[in-house]
PDB file of C-alpha atoms and ligand atoms in Angstrom:
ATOM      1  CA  UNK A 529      -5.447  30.254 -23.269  1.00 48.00           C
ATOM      2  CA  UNK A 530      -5.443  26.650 -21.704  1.00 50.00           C
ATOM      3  CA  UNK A 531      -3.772  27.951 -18.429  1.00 54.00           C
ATOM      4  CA  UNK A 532      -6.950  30.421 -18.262  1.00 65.00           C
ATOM      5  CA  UNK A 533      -8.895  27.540 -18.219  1.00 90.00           C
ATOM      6  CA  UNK A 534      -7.831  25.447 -15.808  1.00 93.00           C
ATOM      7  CA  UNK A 535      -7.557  28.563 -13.286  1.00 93.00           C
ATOM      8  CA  UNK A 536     -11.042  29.016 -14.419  1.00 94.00           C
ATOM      9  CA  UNK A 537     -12.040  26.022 -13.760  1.00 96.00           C
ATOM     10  CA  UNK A 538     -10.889  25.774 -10.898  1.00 96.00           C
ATOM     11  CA  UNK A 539     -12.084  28.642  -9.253  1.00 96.00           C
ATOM     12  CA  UNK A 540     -15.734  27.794 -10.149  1.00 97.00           C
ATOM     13  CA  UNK A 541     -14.743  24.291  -8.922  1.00 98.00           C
ATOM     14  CA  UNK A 542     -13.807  25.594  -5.806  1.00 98.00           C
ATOM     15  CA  UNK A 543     -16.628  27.983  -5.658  1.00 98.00           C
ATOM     16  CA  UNK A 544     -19.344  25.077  -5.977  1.00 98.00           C
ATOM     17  CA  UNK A 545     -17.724  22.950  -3.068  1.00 98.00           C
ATOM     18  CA  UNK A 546     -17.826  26.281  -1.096  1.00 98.00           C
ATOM     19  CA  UNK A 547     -21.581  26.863  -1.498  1.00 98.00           C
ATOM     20  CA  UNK A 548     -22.715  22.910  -1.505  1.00 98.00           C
ATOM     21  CA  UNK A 549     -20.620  23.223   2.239  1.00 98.00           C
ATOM     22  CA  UNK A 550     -22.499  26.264   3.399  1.00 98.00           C
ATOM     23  CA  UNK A 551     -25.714  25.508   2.391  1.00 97.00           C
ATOM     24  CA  UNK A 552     -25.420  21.944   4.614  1.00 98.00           C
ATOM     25  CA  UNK A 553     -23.710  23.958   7.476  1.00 98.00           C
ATOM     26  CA  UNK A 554     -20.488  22.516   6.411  1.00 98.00           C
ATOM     27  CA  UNK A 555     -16.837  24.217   6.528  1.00 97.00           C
ATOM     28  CA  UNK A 556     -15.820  24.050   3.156  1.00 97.00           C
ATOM     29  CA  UNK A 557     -12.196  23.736   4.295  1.00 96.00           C
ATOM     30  CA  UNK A 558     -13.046  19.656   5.523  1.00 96.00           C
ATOM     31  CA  UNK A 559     -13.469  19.323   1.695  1.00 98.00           C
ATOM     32  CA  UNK A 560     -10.126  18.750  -0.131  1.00 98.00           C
ATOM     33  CA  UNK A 561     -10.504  18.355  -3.822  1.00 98.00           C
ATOM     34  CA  UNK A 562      -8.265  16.196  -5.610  1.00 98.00           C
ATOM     35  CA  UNK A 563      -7.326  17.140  -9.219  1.00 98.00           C
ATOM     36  CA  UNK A 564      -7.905  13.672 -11.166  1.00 98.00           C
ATOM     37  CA  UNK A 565      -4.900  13.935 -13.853  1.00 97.00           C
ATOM     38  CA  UNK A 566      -5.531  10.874 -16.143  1.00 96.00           C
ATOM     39  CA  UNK A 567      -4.705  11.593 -19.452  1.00 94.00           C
ATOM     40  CA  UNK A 568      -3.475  15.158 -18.673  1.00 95.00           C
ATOM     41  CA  UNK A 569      -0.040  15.852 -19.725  1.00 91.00           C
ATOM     42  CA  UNK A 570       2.232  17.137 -16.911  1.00 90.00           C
ATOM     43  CA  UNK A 571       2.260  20.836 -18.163  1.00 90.00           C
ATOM     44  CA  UNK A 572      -1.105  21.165 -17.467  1.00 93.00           C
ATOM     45  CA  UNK A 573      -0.322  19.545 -14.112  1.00 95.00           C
ATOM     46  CA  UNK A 574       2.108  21.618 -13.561  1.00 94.00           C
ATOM     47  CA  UNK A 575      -1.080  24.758 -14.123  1.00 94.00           C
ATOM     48  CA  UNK A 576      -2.822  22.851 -11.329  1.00 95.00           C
ATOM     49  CA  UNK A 577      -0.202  22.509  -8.612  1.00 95.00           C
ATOM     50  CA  UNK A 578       0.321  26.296  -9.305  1.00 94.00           C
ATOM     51  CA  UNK A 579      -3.102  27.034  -8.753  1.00 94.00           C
ATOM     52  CA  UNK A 580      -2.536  25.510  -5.176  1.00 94.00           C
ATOM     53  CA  UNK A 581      -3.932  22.291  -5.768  1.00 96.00           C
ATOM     54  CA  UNK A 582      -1.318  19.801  -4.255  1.00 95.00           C
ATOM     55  CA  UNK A 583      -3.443  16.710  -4.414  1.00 98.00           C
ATOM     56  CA  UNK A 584      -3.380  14.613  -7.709  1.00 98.00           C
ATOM     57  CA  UNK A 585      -5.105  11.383  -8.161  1.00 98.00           C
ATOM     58  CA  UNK A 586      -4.955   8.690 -10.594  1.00 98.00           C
ATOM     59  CA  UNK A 587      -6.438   5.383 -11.497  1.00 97.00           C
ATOM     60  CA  UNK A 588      -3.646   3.393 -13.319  1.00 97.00           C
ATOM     61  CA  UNK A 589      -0.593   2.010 -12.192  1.00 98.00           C
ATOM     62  CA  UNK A 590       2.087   2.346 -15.445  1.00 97.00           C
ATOM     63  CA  UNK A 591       0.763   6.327 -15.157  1.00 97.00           C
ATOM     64  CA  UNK A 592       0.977   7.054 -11.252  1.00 97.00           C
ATOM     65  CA  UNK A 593       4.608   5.997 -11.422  1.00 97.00           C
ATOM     66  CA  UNK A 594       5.502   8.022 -15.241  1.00 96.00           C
ATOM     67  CA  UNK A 595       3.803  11.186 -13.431  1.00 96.00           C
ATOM     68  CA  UNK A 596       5.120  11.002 -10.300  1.00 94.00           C
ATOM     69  CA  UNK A 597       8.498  11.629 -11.732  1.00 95.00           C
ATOM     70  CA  UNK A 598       7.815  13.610 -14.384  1.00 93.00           C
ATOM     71  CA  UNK A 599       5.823  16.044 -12.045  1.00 92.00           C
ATOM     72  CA  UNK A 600       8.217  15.989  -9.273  1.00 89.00           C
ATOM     73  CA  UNK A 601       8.041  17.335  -5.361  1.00 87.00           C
ATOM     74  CA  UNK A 602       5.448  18.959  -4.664  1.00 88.00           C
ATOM     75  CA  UNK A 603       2.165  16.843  -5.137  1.00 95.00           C
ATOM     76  CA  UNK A 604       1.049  14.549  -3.013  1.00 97.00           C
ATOM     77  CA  UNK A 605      -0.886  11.112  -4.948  1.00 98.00           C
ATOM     78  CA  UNK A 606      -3.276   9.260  -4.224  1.00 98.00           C
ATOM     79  CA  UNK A 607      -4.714   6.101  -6.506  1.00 98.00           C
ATOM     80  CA  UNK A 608      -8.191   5.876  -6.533  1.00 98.00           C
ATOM     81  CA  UNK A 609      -8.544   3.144  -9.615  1.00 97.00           C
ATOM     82  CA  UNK A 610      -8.726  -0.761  -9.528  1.00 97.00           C
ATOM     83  CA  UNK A 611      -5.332  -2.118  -8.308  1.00 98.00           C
ATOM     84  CA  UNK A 612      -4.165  -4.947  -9.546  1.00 98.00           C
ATOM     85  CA  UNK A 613      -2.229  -7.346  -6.889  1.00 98.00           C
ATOM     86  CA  UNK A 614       0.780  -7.736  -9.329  1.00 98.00           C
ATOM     87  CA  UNK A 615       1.099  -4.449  -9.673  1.00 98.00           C
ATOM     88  CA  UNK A 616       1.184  -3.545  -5.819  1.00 98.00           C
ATOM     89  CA  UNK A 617       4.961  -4.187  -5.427  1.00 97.00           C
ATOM     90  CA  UNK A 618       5.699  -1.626  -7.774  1.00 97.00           C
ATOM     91  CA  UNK A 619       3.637   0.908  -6.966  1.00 98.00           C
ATOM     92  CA  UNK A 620       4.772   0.602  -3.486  1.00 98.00           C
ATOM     93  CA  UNK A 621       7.883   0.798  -4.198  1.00 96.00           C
ATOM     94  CA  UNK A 622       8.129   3.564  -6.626  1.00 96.00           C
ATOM     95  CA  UNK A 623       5.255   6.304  -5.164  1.00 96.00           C
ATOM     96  CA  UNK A 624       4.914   7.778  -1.826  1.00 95.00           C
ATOM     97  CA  UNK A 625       0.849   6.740  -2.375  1.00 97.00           C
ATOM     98  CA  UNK A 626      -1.123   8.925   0.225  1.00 97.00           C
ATOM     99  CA  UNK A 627      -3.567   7.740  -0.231  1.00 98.00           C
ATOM    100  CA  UNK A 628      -5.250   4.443  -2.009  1.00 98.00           C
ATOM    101  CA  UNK A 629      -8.927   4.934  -2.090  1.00 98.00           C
ATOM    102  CA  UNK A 630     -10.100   1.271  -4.173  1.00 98.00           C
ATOM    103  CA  UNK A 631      -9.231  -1.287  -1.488  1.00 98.00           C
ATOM    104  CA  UNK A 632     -12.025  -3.691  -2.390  1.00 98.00           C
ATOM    105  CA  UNK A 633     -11.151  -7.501  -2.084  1.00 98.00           C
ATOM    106  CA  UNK A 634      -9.676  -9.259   0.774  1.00 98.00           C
ATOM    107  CA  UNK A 635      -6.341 -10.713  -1.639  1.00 98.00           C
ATOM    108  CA  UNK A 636      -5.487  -7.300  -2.526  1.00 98.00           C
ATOM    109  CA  UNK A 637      -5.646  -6.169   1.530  1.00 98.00           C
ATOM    110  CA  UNK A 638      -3.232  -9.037   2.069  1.00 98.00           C
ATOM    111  CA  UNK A 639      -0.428  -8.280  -0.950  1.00 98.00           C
ATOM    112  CA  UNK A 640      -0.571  -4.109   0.180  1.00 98.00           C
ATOM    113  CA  UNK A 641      -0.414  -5.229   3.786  1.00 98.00           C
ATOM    114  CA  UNK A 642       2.661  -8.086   3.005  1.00 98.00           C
ATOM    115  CA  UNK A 643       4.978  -5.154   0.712  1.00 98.00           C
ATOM    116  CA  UNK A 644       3.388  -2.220   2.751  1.00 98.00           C
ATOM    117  CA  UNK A 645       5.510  -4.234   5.969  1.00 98.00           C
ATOM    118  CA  UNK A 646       8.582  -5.402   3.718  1.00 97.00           C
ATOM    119  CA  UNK A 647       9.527  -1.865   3.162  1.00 97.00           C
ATOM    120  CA  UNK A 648       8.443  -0.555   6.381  1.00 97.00           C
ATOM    121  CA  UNK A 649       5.560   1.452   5.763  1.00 96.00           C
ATOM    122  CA  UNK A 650       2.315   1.890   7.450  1.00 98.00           C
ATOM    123  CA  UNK A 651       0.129   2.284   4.101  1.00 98.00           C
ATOM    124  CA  UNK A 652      -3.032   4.228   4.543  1.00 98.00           C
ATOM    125  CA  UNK A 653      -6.424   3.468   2.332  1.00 98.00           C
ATOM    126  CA  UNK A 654     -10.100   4.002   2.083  1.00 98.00           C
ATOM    127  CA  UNK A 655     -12.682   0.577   1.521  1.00 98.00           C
ATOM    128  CA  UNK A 656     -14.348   0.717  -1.807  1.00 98.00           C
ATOM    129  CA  UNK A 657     -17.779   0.086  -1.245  1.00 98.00           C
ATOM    130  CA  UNK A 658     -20.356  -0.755  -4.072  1.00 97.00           C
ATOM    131  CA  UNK A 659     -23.367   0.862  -2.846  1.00 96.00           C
ATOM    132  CA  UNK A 660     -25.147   0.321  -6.184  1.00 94.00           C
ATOM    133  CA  UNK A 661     -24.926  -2.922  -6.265  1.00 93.00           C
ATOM    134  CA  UNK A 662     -24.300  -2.129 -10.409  1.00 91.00           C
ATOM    135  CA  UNK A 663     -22.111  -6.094 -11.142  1.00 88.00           C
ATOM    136  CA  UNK A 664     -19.443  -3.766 -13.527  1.00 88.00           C
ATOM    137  CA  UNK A 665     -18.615  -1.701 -10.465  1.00 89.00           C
ATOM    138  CA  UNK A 666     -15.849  -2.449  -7.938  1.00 90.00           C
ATOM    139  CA  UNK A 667     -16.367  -2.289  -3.974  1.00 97.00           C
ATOM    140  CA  UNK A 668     -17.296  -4.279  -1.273  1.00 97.00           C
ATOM    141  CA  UNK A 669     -20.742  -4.962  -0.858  1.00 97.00           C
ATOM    142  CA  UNK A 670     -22.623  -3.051   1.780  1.00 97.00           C
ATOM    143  CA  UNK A 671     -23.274  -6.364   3.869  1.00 97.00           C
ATOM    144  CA  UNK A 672     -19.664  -7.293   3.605  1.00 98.00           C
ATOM    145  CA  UNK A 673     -18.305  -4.097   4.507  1.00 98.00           C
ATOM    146  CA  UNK A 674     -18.327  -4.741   8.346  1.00 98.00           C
ATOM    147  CA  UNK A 675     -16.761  -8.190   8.795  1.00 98.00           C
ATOM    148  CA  UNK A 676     -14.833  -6.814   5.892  1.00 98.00           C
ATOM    149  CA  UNK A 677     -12.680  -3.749   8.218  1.00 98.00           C
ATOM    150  CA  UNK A 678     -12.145  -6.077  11.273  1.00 98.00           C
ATOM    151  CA  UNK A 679     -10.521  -8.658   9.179  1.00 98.00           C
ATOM    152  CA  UNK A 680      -8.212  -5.714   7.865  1.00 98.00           C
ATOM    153  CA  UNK A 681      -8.112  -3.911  10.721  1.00 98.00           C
ATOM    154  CA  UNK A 682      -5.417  -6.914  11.799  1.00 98.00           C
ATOM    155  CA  UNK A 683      -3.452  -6.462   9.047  1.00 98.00           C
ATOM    156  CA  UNK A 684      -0.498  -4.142  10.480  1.00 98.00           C
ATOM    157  CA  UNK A 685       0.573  -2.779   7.451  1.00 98.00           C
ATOM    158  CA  UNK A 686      -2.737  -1.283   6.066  1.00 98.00           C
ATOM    159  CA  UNK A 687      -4.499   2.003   8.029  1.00 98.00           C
ATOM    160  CA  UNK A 688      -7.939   2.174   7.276  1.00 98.00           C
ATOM    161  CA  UNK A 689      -9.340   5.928   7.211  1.00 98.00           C
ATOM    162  CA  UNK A 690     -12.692   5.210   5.551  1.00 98.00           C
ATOM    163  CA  UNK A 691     -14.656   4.818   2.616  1.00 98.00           C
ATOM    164  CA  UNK A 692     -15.026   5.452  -1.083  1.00 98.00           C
ATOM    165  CA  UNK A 693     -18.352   4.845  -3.592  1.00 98.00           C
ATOM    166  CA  UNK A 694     -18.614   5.634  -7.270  1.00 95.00           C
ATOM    167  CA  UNK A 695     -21.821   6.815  -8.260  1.00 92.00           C
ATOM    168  CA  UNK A 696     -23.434   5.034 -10.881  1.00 90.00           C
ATOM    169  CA  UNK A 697     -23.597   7.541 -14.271  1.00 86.00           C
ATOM    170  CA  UNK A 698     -27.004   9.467 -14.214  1.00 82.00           C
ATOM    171  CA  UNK A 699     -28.470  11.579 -16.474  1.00 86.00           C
ATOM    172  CA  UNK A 700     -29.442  13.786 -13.161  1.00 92.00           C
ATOM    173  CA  UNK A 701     -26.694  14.028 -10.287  1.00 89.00           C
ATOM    174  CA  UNK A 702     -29.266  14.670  -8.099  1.00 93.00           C
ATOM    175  CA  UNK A 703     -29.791  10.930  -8.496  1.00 93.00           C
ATOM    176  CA  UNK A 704     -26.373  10.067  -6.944  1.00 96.00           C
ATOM    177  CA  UNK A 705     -27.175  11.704  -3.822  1.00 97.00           C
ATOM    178  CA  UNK A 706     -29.062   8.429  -2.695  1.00 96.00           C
ATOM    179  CA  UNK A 707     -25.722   6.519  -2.909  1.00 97.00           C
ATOM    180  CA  UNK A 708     -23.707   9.037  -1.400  1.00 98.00           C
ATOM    181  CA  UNK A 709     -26.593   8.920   1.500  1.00 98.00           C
ATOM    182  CA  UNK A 710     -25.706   4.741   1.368  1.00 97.00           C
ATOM    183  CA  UNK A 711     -21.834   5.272   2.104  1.00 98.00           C
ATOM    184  CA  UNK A 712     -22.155   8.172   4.815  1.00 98.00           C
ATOM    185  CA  UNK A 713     -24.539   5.750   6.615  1.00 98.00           C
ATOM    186  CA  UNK A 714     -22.108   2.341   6.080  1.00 98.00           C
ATOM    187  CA  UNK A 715     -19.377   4.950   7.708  1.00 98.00           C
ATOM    188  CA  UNK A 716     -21.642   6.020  10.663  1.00 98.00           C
ATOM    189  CA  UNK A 717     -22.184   2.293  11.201  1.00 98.00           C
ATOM    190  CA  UNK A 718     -18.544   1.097  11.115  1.00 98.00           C
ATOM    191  CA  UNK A 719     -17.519   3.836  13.216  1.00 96.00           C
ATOM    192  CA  UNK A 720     -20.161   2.800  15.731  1.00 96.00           C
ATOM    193  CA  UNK A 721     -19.369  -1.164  15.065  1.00 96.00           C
ATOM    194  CA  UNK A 722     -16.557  -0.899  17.863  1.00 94.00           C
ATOM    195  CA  UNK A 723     -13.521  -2.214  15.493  1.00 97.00           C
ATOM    196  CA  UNK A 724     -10.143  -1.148  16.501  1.00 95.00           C
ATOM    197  CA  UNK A 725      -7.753   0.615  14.908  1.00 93.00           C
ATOM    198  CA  UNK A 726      -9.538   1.908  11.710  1.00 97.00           C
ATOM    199  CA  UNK A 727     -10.869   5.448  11.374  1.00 97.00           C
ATOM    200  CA  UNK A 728     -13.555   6.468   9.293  1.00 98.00           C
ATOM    201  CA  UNK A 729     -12.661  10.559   8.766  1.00 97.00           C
ATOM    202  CA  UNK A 730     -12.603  10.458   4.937  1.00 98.00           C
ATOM    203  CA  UNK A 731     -15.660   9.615   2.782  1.00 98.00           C
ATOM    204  CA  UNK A 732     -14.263  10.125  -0.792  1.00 98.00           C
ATOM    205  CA  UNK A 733     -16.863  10.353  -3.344  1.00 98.00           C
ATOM    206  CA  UNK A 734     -17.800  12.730  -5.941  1.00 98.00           C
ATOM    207  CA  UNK A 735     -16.636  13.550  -9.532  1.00 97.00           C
ATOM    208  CA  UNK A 736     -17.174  15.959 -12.088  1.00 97.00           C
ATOM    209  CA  UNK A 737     -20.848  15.727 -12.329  1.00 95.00           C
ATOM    210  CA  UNK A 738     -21.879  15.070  -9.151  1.00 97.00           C
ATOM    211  CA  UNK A 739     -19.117  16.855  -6.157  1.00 98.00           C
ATOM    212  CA  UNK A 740     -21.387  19.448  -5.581  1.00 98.00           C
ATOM    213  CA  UNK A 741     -24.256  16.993  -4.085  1.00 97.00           C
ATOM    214  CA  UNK A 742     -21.491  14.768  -2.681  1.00 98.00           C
ATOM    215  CA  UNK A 743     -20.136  17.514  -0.468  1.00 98.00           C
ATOM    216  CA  UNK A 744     -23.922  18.117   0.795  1.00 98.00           C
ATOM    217  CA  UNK A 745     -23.893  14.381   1.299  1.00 98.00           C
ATOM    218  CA  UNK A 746     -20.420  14.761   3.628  1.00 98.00           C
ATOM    219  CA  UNK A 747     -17.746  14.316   1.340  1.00 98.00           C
ATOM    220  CA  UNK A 748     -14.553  15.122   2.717  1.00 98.00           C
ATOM    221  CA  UNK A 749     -12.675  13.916  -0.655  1.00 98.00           C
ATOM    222  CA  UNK A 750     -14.104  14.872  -4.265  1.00 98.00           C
ATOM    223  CA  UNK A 751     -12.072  13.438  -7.012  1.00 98.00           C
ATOM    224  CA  UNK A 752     -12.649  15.761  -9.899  1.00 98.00           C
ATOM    225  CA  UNK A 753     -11.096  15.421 -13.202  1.00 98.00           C
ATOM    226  CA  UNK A 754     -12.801  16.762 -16.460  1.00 96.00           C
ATOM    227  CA  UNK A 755     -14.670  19.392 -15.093  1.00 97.00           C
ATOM    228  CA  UNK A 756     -10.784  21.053 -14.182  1.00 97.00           C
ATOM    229  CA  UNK A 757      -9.101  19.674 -17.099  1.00 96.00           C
ATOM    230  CA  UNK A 758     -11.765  20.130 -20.183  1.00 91.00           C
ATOM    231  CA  UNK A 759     -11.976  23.026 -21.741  1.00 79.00           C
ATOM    232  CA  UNK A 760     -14.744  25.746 -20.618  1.00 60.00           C
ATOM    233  CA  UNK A 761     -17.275  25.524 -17.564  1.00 51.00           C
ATOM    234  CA  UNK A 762     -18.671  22.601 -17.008  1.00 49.00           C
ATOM    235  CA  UNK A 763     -22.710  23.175 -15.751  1.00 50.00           C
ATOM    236  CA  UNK A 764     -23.349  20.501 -12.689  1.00 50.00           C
ATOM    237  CA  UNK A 765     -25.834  20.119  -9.874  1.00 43.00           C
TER     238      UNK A 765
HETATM  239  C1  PLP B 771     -11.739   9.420 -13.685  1.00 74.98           C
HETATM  240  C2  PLP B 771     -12.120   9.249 -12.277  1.00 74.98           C
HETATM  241  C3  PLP B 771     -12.611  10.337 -11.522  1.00 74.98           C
HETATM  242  C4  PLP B 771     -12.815  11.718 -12.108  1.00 74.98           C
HETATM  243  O1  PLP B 771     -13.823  11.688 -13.064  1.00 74.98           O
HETATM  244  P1  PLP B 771     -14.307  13.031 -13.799  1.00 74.98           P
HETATM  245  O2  PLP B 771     -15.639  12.672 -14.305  1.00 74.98           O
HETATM  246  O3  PLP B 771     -13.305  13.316 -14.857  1.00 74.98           O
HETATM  247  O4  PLP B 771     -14.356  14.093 -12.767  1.00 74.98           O
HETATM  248  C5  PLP B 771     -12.924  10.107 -10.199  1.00 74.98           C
HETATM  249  N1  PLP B 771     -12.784   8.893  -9.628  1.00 74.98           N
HETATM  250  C6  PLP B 771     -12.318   7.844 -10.301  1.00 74.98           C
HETATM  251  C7  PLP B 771     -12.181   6.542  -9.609  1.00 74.98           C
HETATM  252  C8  PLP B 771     -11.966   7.974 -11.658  1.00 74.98           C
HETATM  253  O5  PLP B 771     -11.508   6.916 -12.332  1.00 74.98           O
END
């Protein structure tokens, strides 16, 4: 009964980010959820696309590039885990990438901006920002952030179109909403800092335990993997 599941899922997935949008005035439609697939084999991918998901996201390089064959037309990826600059020719090279959401370090900005120009692409990412300040997270710090976007905003290869935060883990999600609070307010103010040729129209943040207080918060992403994939409702916010 797997595929039951994951429709199931789904649906009350889907039903959450509907109801966190409407009870913020939101249109739930500015909300797209993206189906986190680590560790999922591509069957159950497969159950996902069918449900009308088309966005899949992952956060390791050797796994975006296996899927991304094996799963075939049809999805659209983005790579929302820490990217290692050695491994940014590759990935490049081998997946269409919508969208990469962990952009967090000025050497990394330089190698996607250098092979995002060799091959003639215009590659588009959000700014990880670490609005917890926690030392094992990744993300630019809040103060950084601005200086941060108008050095990349001169790097031709790389479009800017906003930010991403991980919530630290919290026994109550309600306790993320403070961070997600942080990185709509570090968007507002880069929007309003006057730097050219970077948007700020996604704020990705959100995951299983915590999407439905993110999309309250503005989310326009929600990355959401185990509360799709795992077996049985998941109970959150
Ligand atoms: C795994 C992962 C997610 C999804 O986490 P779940 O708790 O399974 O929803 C979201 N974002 C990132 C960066 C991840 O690595």
């Amino acid at each position: 009964m797997k595929g039951l599941s994951i429709a199931q899922n789904l649906a009350v997935v889907r039903r959450r980010i509907e109801e966190s949008a409407c009870r913020v005035g939101r249109d739930p439609g500015e909300v797209r959820l993206i189906a986190v697939t680590k560790g999922v084999e591509p069957a159950r991918i497969q159950e996902v696309l069918g449900a009308g998901i088309a966005s899949l996201g992952e956060n390791r390089v050797q796994e975006i590039m296996a899927k991304h064959v094996l799963v075939g037309p049809g999805a659209e990826w983005h790579f929302i885990g820490r990217l290692q600059t050695n491994k940014v020719r590759r990935l490049l090279a081998e997946v269409p990438v919508s969208l990469i959401h962990s952009l967090d370090r000025p050497g990394l900005a330089e190698a996607l901006d250098q092979e995002a120009r060799r091959i003639g692409r215009v590659q588009p990412v959000l700014v990880q920002v670490n609005v917890s300040g926690e030392a094992t997270k990744g993300g630019v710090a809040p103060d950084d952030l601005i200086p941060f976007l108008r050095w990349v905003a001169g790097l031709p290869g790389i479009a800017v179109r906003g930010l991403m935060t991980m919530a630290p883990a919290c026994r109550d999600p309600e306790d993320a909403r403070l961070y997600f609070r942080r990185l709509r307010e570090q968007a507002v103010a880069a929007g309003s800092a006057g730097i050219d040729g970077i948007g700020m129209e996604h704020l990705s943040m959100g995951m299983s335990d915590d999407y439905p207080i993110a999309v309250e918060e503005g989310a326009t992403i929600v990355r959401v993997g185990r509360a799709i994939f795992e077996e049985g409702e998941r109970r959150v916010g």
